[in-house]
CSV table of C-alpha atoms in Angstrom, one decimal:
chain,number,residue,atom,x,y,z
A,1272,UNK,CA,-16.8,-6.4,-11.9
A,1273,UNK,CA,-15.0,-3.3,-10.6
A,1274,UNK,CA,-13.5,-0.8,-13.1
A,1275,UNK,CA,-9.7,-0.5,-12.9
A,1276,UNK,CA,-8.5,3.0,-12.1
A,1277,UNK,CA,-6.0,4.3,-14.7
A,1278,UNK,CA,-3.4,7.0,-13.9
A,1279,UNK,CA,-1.9,7.7,-17.3
A,1280,UNK,CA,-3.1,11.3,-17.5
A,1281,UNK,CA,-1.9,12.4,-14.1
A,1282,UNK,CA,1.3,10.4,-14.5
A,1283,UNK,CA,2.4,12.0,-17.7
A,1284,UNK,CA,1.6,15.4,-16.3
A,1285,UNK,CA,3.7,14.7,-13.2
A,1286,UNK,CA,6.6,13.4,-15.2
A,1287,UNK,CA,6.6,16.4,-17.5
A,1288,UNK,CA,6.4,18.9,-14.6
A,1289,UNK,CA,9.2,17.1,-12.6
A,1290,UNK,CA,11.4,17.7,-15.6
A,1291,UNK,CA,10.2,21.4,-15.7
A,1292,UNK,CA,9.1,21.0,-19.3
A,1293,UNK,CA,6.2,22.9,-20.7
A,1294,UNK,CA,3.5,21.3,-22.8
A,1295,UNK,CA,5.0,22.9,-25.9
A,1296,UNK,CA,8.4,21.2,-25.1
A,1297,UNK,CA,6.9,17.7,-24.8
A,1298,UNK,CA,4.6,18.3,-27.8
A,1299,UNK,CA,7.6,19.1,-30.0
A,1300,UNK,CA,9.7,16.2,-28.7
A,1301,UNK,CA,7.0,13.6,-29.1
A,1302,UNK,CA,5.5,15.1,-32.3
A,1303,UNK,CA,2.1,15.7,-30.7
A,1304,UNK,CA,-0.2,18.7,-31.1
A,1305,UNK,CA,-0.6,20.7,-28.0
A,1306,UNK,CA,-4.4,20.1,-28.0
A,1307,UNK,CA,-3.8,16.4,-28.1
A,1308,UNK,CA,-1.4,16.6,-25.2
A,1309,UNK,CA,-3.8,18.7,-23.2
A,1310,UNK,CA,-6.5,16.1,-23.8
A,1311,UNK,CA,-4.2,13.3,-22.6
A,1312,UNK,CA,-3.1,15.2,-19.5
A,1313,UNK,CA,-6.6,16.2,-18.5
A,1314,UNK,CA,-8.0,12.7,-18.9
A,1315,UNK,CA,-10.4,13.7,-21.6
A,1316,UNK,CA,-8.8,11.1,-23.8
A,1317,UNK,CA,-10.1,8.0,-22.1
A,1318,UNK,CA,-8.3,5.4,-24.3
A,1319,UNK,CA,-4.9,6.6,-25.4
A,1320,UNK,CA,-3.6,4.9,-28.5
A,1321,UNK,CA,-1.0,2.2,-28.2
A,1322,UNK,CA,1.3,4.5,-30.3
A,1323,UNK,CA,0.9,7.3,-27.8
A,1324,UNK,CA,1.5,5.0,-24.8
A,1325,UNK,CA,4.7,3.7,-26.3
A,1326,UNK,CA,5.9,7.3,-27.1
A,1327,UNK,CA,5.6,8.4,-23.5
A,1328,UNK,CA,6.9,5.1,-22.1
A,1329,UNK,CA,10.1,5.3,-24.2
A,1330,UNK,CA,10.7,9.0,-23.6
A,1331,UNK,CA,10.3,8.9,-19.8
A,1332,UNK,CA,11.8,5.4,-19.5
A,1333,UNK,CA,8.7,4.2,-17.6
A,1334,UNK,CA,6.9,1.1,-18.7
A,1335,UNK,CA,3.4,1.3,-20.1
A,1336,UNK,CA,2.1,-0.9,-17.2
A,1337,UNK,CA,3.5,1.6,-14.7
A,1338,UNK,CA,2.1,4.6,-16.6
A,1339,UNK,CA,-1.3,3.1,-16.6
A,1340,UNK,CA,-1.7,1.3,-13.3
A,1341,UNK,CA,0.7,2.9,-10.7
A,1342,UNK,CA,-0.3,6.3,-9.2
A,1343,UNK,CA,3.1,8.0,-9.3
A,1344,UNK,CA,1.8,10.8,-7.1
A,1345,UNK,CA,1.7,8.2,-4.2
A,1346,UNK,CA,5.4,7.4,-4.6
A,1347,UNK,CA,8.0,9.0,-2.4
A,1348,UNK,CA,10.8,11.1,-3.7
A,1349,UNK,CA,13.3,8.3,-3.7
A,1350,UNK,CA,11.1,6.0,-5.8
A,1351,UNK,CA,10.4,8.8,-8.3
A,1352,UNK,CA,14.1,9.5,-8.7
A,1353,UNK,CA,14.7,5.8,-9.4
A,1354,UNK,CA,12.0,5.9,-12.1
A,1355,UNK,CA,13.4,9.0,-13.7
A,1356,UNK,CA,16.8,7.4,-13.8
A,1357,UNK,CA,15.4,4.6,-15.9
A,1358,UNK,CA,15.1,2.0,-13.1
A,1359,UNK,CA,11.5,1.0,-13.6
A,1360,UNK,CA,11.4,-2.7,-12.8
A,1361,UNK,CA,8.9,-3.4,-15.5
A,1362,UNK,CA,11.2,-1.8,-18.1
A,1363,UNK,CA,14.2,-3.9,-16.9
A,1364,UNK,CA,12.3,-7.1,-17.2
A,1365,UNK,CA,12.0,-7.9,-13.4
A,1366,UNK,CA,9.0,-9.7,-11.9
A,1367,UNK,CA,9.0,-7.2,-9.0
A,1368,UNK,CA,6.5,-4.4,-8.9
A,1369,UNK,CA,7.0,-0.7,-8.2
A,1370,UNK,CA,6.2,-0.5,-4.5
A,1371,UNK,CA,3.2,1.6,-3.4
A,1372,UNK,CA,3.9,3.6,-0.2
A,1373,UNK,CA,2.3,6.3,1.9
A,1374,UNK,CA,4.0,9.6,2.8
A,1375,UNK,CA,3.5,12.2,5.5
A,1376,UNK,CA,2.8,15.9,5.1
A,1377,UNK,CA,6.5,16.5,4.5
A,1378,UNK,CA,6.5,13.9,1.7
A,1379,UNK,CA,8.6,11.5,3.8
A,1380,UNK,CA,7.8,7.9,3.6
A,1381,UNK,CA,5.9,6.3,6.5
A,1382,UNK,CA,6.8,3.0,8.0
A,1383,UNK,CA,3.6,0.9,7.9
A,1384,UNK,CA,2.8,-1.9,10.4
A,1385,UNK,CA,1.1,-5.0,9.1
A,1386,UNK,CA,-0.6,-6.6,12.1
A,1387,UNK,CA,-1.5,-10.3,12.2
A,1388,UNK,CA,-5.2,-9.5,11.5
A,1389,UNK,CA,-4.2,-7.7,8.3
A,1390,UNK,CA,-1.9,-10.5,6.9
A,1391,UNK,CA,-4.6,-12.0,4.7
A,1392,UNK,CA,-5.6,-8.6,3.2
A,1393,UNK,CA,-2.1,-7.6,2.6
A,1394,UNK,CA,-1.6,-10.1,-0.2
A,1395,UNK,CA,-4.5,-8.5,-2.1
A,1396,UNK,CA,-3.8,-4.9,-1.2
A,1397,UNK,CA,0.0,-4.8,-1.0
A,1398,UNK,CA,0.2,-2.4,-4.0
A,1399,UNK,CA,-3.0,-0.5,-3.3
A,1400,UNK,CA,-2.2,2.9,-1.7
A,1401,UNK,CA,-5.7,3.1,-0.2
A,1402,UNK,CA,-5.2,-0.2,1.6
A,1403,UNK,CA,-1.8,0.8,2.8
A,1404,UNK,CA,-3.2,4.2,4.1
A,1405,UNK,CA,-5.5,2.2,6.3
A,1406,UNK,CA,-2.7,0.4,8.1
A,1407,UNK,CA,-1.1,1.8,11.3
A,1408,UNK,CA,1.9,3.9,10.3
A,1409,UNK,CA,4.6,5.6,12.3
A,1410,UNK,CA,8.1,7.1,12.2
A,1411,UNK,CA,11.1,5.3,13.8
A,1412,UNK,CA,14.2,7.1,14.8
A,1413,UNK,CA,17.6,6.1,13.3
A,1414,UNK,CA,16.2,4.5,10.1
A,1415,UNK,CA,18.3,5.2,7.0
A,1416,UNK,CA,16.9,8.0,4.9
A,1417,UNK,CA,17.3,5.9,1.7
A,1418,UNK,CA,15.1,2.9,1.5
A,1419,UNK,CA,11.5,1.9,2.3
A,1420,UNK,CA,10.7,0.2,5.6
A,1421,UNK,CA,7.7,-1.8,6.9
A,1422,UNK,CA,7.1,-3.7,10.1
A,1423,UNK,CA,5.8,-7.2,10.2
A,1424,UNK,CA,4.9,-9.5,13.2
A,1425,UNK,CA,6.5,-12.9,13.5
A,1426,UNK,CA,4.5,-16.0,14.3
A,1427,UNK,CA,6.0,-19.4,15.5
A,1428,UNK,CA,9.4,-20.3,16.7
A,1429,UNK,CA,11.1,-21.2,13.4
A,1430,UNK,CA,13.5,-18.2,13.7
A,1431,UNK,CA,14.6,-18.7,17.3
A,1432,UNK,CA,16.5,-17.2,19.0
A,1433,UNK,CA,14.4,-14.3,17.7
A,1434,UNK,CA,11.4,-14.7,20.0
A,1435,UNK,CA,7.9,-15.6,18.7
A,1436,UNK,CA,5.8,-12.5,18.5
A,1437,UNK,CA,8.6,-10.1,17.7
A,1438,UNK,CA,8.0,-7.2,15.3
A,1439,UNK,CA,10.5,-7.2,12.5
A,1440,UNK,CA,11.4,-3.9,10.8
A,1441,UNK,CA,12.5,-4.7,7.3
A,1442,UNK,CA,13.7,-2.9,4.1
A,1443,UNK,CA,12.1,-3.4,0.7
A,1444,UNK,CA,14.2,-5.3,-1.7
A,1445,UNK,CA,13.7,-4.3,-5.3
A,1446,UNK,CA,16.3,-6.5,-7.0
A,1447,UNK,CA,16.3,-10.0,-5.4
A,1448,UNK,CA,19.6,-10.8,-7.2
A,1449,UNK,CA,21.5,-8.5,-4.9
A,1450,UNK,CA,20.6,-10.6,-1.8
A,1451,UNK,CA,23.5,-12.4,-0.3
A,1452,UNK,CA,23.0,-16.1,0.5
A,1453,UNK,CA,21.0,-16.7,3.7
A,1454,UNK,CA,19.8,-13.1,4.2
A,1455,UNK,CA,17.1,-12.9,6.8
A,1456,UNK,CA,14.0,-11.6,5.1
A,1457,UNK,CA,10.2,-11.3,5.3
A,1458,UNK,CA,8.9,-13.0,2.2
A,1459,UNK,CA,5.3,-12.2,1.0
A,1460,UNK,CA,3.8,-15.2,-0.8
A,1461,UNK,CA,0.8,-15.4,-3.2
A,1462,UNK,CA,-2.6,-17.0,-2.7
A,1463,UNK,CA,-3.4,-19.0,0.3
A,1464,UNK,CA,0.3,-19.1,1.4
A,1465,UNK,CA,1.4,-16.9,4.3
A,1466,UNK,CA,4.2,-14.4,4.5
A,1467,UNK,CA,7.2,-15.9,6.3
A,1468,UNK,CA,10.4,-14.8,8.1
A,1469,UNK,CA,13.3,-16.9,6.8
A,1470,UNK,CA,16.9,-16.9,5.7
A,1471,UNK,CA,16.6,-16.4,1.9
A,1472,UNK,CA,19.0,-17.7,-0.7
A,1473,UNK,CA,18.2,-16.9,-4.4
A,1474,UNK,CA,19.2,-20.1,-6.2
A,1475,UNK,CA,18.4,-18.9,-9.7
A,1476,UNK,CA,15.9,-16.8,-11.5
A,1477,UNK,CA,13.0,-19.2,-10.8
A,1478,UNK,CA,13.6,-20.5,-7.2
A,1479,UNK,CA,14.4,-19.3,-3.7
A,1480,UNK,CA,15.5,-21.4,-0.8
A,1481,UNK,CA,13.9,-20.5,2.6
A,1482,UNK,CA,15.7,-21.7,5.7
A,1483,UNK,CA,14.8,-21.3,9.4
A,1484,UNK,CA,17.3,-20.4,12.2
A,1485,UNK,CA,15.7,-23.1,14.3
A,1486,UNK,CA,17.2,-26.4,13.1
A,1487,UNK,CA,14.0,-28.3,13.9
A,1488,UNK,CA,12.5,-26.9,10.7
A,1489,UNK,CA,13.5,-28.1,7.3
A,1490,UNK,CA,14.5,-25.7,4.5
A,1491,UNK,CA,12.1,-25.5,1.6
A,1492,UNK,CA,12.0,-24.0,-1.9
A,1493,UNK,CA,9.5,-21.6,-3.4
A,1494,UNK,CA,9.1,-20.5,-7.0
A,1495,UNK,CA,9.9,-16.9,-7.6
A,1496,UNK,CA,6.6,-16.5,-9.4
A,1497,UNK,CA,4.9,-17.2,-6.1
A,1498,UNK,CA,6.6,-14.4,-4.3
A,1499,UNK,CA,5.0,-10.9,-4.2
A,1500,UNK,CA,7.6,-9.0,-2.2
A,1501,UNK,CA,10.8,-9.5,-0.2
A,1502,UNK,CA,11.8,-7.3,2.8
A,1503,UNK,CA,15.3,-7.6,4.2
A,1504,UNK,CA,15.7,-7.7,7.9
A,1505,UNK,CA,16.9,-4.5,9.5
A,1506,UNK,CA,16.2,-5.0,13.2
A,1507,UNK,CA,13.5,-6.3,15.5
A,1508,UNK,CA,11.8,-5.4,18.7
A,1509,UNK,CA,10.3,-7.6,21.3
A,1510,UNK,CA,8.8,-7.5,24.8
A,1511,UNK,CA,10.4,-10.9,25.7
A,1512,UNK,CA,13.4,-10.9,27.9
A,1513,UNK,CA,16.2,-13.3,26.9
A,1514,UNK,CA,16.4,-16.4,29.0
A,1515,UNK,CA,19.5,-17.3,31.0
A,1516,UNK,CA,21.7,-19.9,29.4
A,1517,UNK,CA,21.0,-23.4,30.6
A,1518,UNK,CA,23.9,-25.7,31.7
A,1519,UNK,CA,23.6,-27.6,28.4
A,1520,UNK,CA,23.9,-24.3,26.4
A,1521,UNK,CA,27.0,-23.3,28.4
A,1522,UNK,CA,28.6,-26.7,27.7
A,1523,UNK,CA,27.8,-26.4,24.0
A,1524,UNK,CA,29.4,-22.9,23.9
A,1525,UNK,CA,32.5,-24.2,25.7
A,1526,UNK,CA,32.8,-27.0,23.2
A,1527,UNK,CA,32.5,-24.6,20.3
A,1528,UNK,CA,35.2,-22.4,21.8
A,1529,UNK,CA,37.5,-25.3,22.4
A,1530,UNK,CA,37.0,-26.6,18.8
A,1531,UNK,CA,37.8,-23.1,17.5
A,1532,UNK,CA,41.0,-23.0,19.5
A,1533,UNK,CA,42.1,-26.4,18.3
A,1534,UNK,CA,41.6,-25.4,14.6
A,1535,UNK,CA,43.9,-22.4,15.1
A,1536,UNK,CA,46.8,-24.7,16.3
């Protein structure tokens, strides 16, 4: 059985330094001796007490789970600022994890590409910075500076007219409740399930409705506990040229236009 890597010592040092506090400052605020703080920050204390974990968690507004298991040095500047403002998703009771990312030499977030052959491994390694670092990564022009983006390939024709085999660039959704009904998203599912590209409607805290653009496919529901991540559609790229409209499509478009005009009168 592999040993879980803990990041408590490096995380509390990072959080202290980002606030430009000295060890003396934090020792006084948390009522710790400087020697004890030095031992905690250096990793010499292998098993911090529950009381110490809670002290640091409450002071920095970062959950114990995040302090222990998330390597904050791998998070980009935007995510760190969110944590420092008290938006740790564990602290606020959300099921959604703090997202692991990779950054370039300028500390700018990369856009990782998850090819089809990596889909199975993504479910196990989605929050593992080492796994993400092994994925192809690149920079795309004209992406918003705020937000985290990733690229996923589409499979099947359930989202036609977006062609099968398109690559979808999507933005990470931290709070699912902010999604508008029928928002196009990549949804990462647990276990033997796949990740899917669907129109997402959050029905309540426990269920999501997933709908295809192609009417041949029936909508279906998933439990929120079976969802690992949600990425909101931003744009897509494809090497497939759009087909010319058939006579049937032209007739359909004409009927829709006539129906719209009749409703206005």
